[in-house]
Coordinates of C-alpha atoms in Angstrom, one line a residue:
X153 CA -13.0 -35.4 -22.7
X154 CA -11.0 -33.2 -20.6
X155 CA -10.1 -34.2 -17.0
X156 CA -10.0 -32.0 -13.9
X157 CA -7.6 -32.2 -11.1
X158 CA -8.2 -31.4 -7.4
X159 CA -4.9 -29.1 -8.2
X160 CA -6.4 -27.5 -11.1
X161 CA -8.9 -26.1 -9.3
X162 CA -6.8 -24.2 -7.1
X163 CA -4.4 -23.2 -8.8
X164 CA -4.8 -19.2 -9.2
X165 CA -6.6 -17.6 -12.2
X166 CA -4.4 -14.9 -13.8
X167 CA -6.8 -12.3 -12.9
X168 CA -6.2 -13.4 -9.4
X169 CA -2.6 -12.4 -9.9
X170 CA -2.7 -9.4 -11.1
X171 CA -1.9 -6.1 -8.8
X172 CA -5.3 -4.4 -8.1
X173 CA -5.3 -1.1 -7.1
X174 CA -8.5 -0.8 -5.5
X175 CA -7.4 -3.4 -3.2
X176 CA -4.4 -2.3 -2.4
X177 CA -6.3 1.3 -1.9
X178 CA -8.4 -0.3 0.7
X179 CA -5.5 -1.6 2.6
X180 CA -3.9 1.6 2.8
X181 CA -6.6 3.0 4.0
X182 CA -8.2 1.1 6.8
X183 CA -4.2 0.6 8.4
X184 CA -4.1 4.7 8.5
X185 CA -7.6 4.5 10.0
X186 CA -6.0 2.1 12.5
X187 CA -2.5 3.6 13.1
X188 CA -3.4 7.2 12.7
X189 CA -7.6 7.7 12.7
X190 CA -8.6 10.9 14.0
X191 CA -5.5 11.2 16.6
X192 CA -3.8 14.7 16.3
X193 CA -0.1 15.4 15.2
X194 CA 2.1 14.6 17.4
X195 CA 5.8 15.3 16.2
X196 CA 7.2 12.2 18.5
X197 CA 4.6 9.9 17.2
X198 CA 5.7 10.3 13.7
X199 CA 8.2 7.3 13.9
X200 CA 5.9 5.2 15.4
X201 CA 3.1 5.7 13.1
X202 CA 5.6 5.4 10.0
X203 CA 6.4 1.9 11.1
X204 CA 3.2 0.7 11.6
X205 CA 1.5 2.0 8.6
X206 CA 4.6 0.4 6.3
X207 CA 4.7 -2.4 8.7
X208 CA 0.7 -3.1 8.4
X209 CA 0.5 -2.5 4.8
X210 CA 3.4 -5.2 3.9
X211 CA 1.9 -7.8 6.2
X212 CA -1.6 -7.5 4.5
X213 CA 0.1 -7.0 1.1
X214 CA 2.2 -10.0 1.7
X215 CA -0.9 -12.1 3.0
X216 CA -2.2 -11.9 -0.8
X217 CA 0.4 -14.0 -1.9
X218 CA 0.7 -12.1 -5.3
X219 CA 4.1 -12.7 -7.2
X220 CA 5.1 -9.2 -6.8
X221 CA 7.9 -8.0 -4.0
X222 CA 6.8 -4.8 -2.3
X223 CA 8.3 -0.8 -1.6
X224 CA 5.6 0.9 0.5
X225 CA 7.1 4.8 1.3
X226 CA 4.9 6.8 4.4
X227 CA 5.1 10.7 4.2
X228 CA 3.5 12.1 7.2
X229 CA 3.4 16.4 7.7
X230 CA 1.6 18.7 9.9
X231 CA -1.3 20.6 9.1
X232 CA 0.2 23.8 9.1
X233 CA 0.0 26.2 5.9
X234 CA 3.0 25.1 4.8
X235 CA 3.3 23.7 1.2
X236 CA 4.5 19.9 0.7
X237 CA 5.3 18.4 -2.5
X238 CA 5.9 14.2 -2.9
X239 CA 7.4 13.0 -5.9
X240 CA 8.9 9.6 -6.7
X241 CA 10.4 7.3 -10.0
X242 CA 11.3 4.3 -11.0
X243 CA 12.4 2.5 -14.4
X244 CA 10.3 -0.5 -14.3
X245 CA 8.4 -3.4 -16.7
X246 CA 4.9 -1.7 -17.2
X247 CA 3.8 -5.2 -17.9
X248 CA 4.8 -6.4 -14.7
X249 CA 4.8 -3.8 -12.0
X250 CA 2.5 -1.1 -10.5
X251 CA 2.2 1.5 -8.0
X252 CA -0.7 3.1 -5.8
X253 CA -1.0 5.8 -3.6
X254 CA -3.2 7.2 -1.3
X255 CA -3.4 10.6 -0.1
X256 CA -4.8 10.6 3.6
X257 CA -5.8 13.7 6.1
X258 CA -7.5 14.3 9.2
X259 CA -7.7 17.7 10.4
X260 CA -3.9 17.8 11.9
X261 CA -2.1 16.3 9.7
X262 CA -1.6 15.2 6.1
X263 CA -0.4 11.5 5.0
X264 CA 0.8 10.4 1.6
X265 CA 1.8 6.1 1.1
X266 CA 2.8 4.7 -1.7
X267 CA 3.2 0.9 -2.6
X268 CA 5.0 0.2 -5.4
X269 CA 4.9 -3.4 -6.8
X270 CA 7.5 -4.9 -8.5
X271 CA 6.6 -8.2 -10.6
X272 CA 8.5 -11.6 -9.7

């Protein structure tokens, strides 16, 4: 007969531990929603809204308390013909880490985040 501790139970499934990228998908989104929604580009803004969607991203993604240590990257650009290309790397532990990224518009402006995930 096995016996259950009170810890047992709350210790974290490894499921539980894992990076999911839906979830992370939503938190990107609903912080550009927040930051950014439907406002129109504003070159002087463009710090401001950097910092608070990498700022608002790592404190929700921190609040998961996953073992992973966070990189989120914010690439914001004018709607305005002009072509943009994003690109990034890294040599990692498949096992381990992940990345997600979210492409986000409105009608002024595009805005690409990334979150990469490194395991711990």
């Amino acid at each position: 007969m096995s016996t259950v501790t009170p810890k047992d139970h709350l210790a974290p499934t490894p499921a539980a531990l894992k990076f999911n990228t839906e979830e992370v998908e939503s938190i990107i989104k609903k912080n550009l929603q927040n930051v950014i929604g439907q406002s129109a580009y504003a070159h002087e803004k463009t710090p401001q809204w950097a910092r608070g969607i990498i700022e608002g991203c790592l404190d929700r993604l921190v609040k998961l308390s996953k073992p992973f240590k966070y990189i989120v990257n914010c690439t914001i650009a004018q709607k305005n013909g002009g072509g943009l290309y994003n690109a990034s790397s890294c040599y990692w532990d498949n096992t381990k880490d992940d990345t997600c990224t979210v492409n986000w518009e409105n009608k002024t402006m595009h805005v690409i985040v990334t979150v990469f995930a490194a395991g711990i």
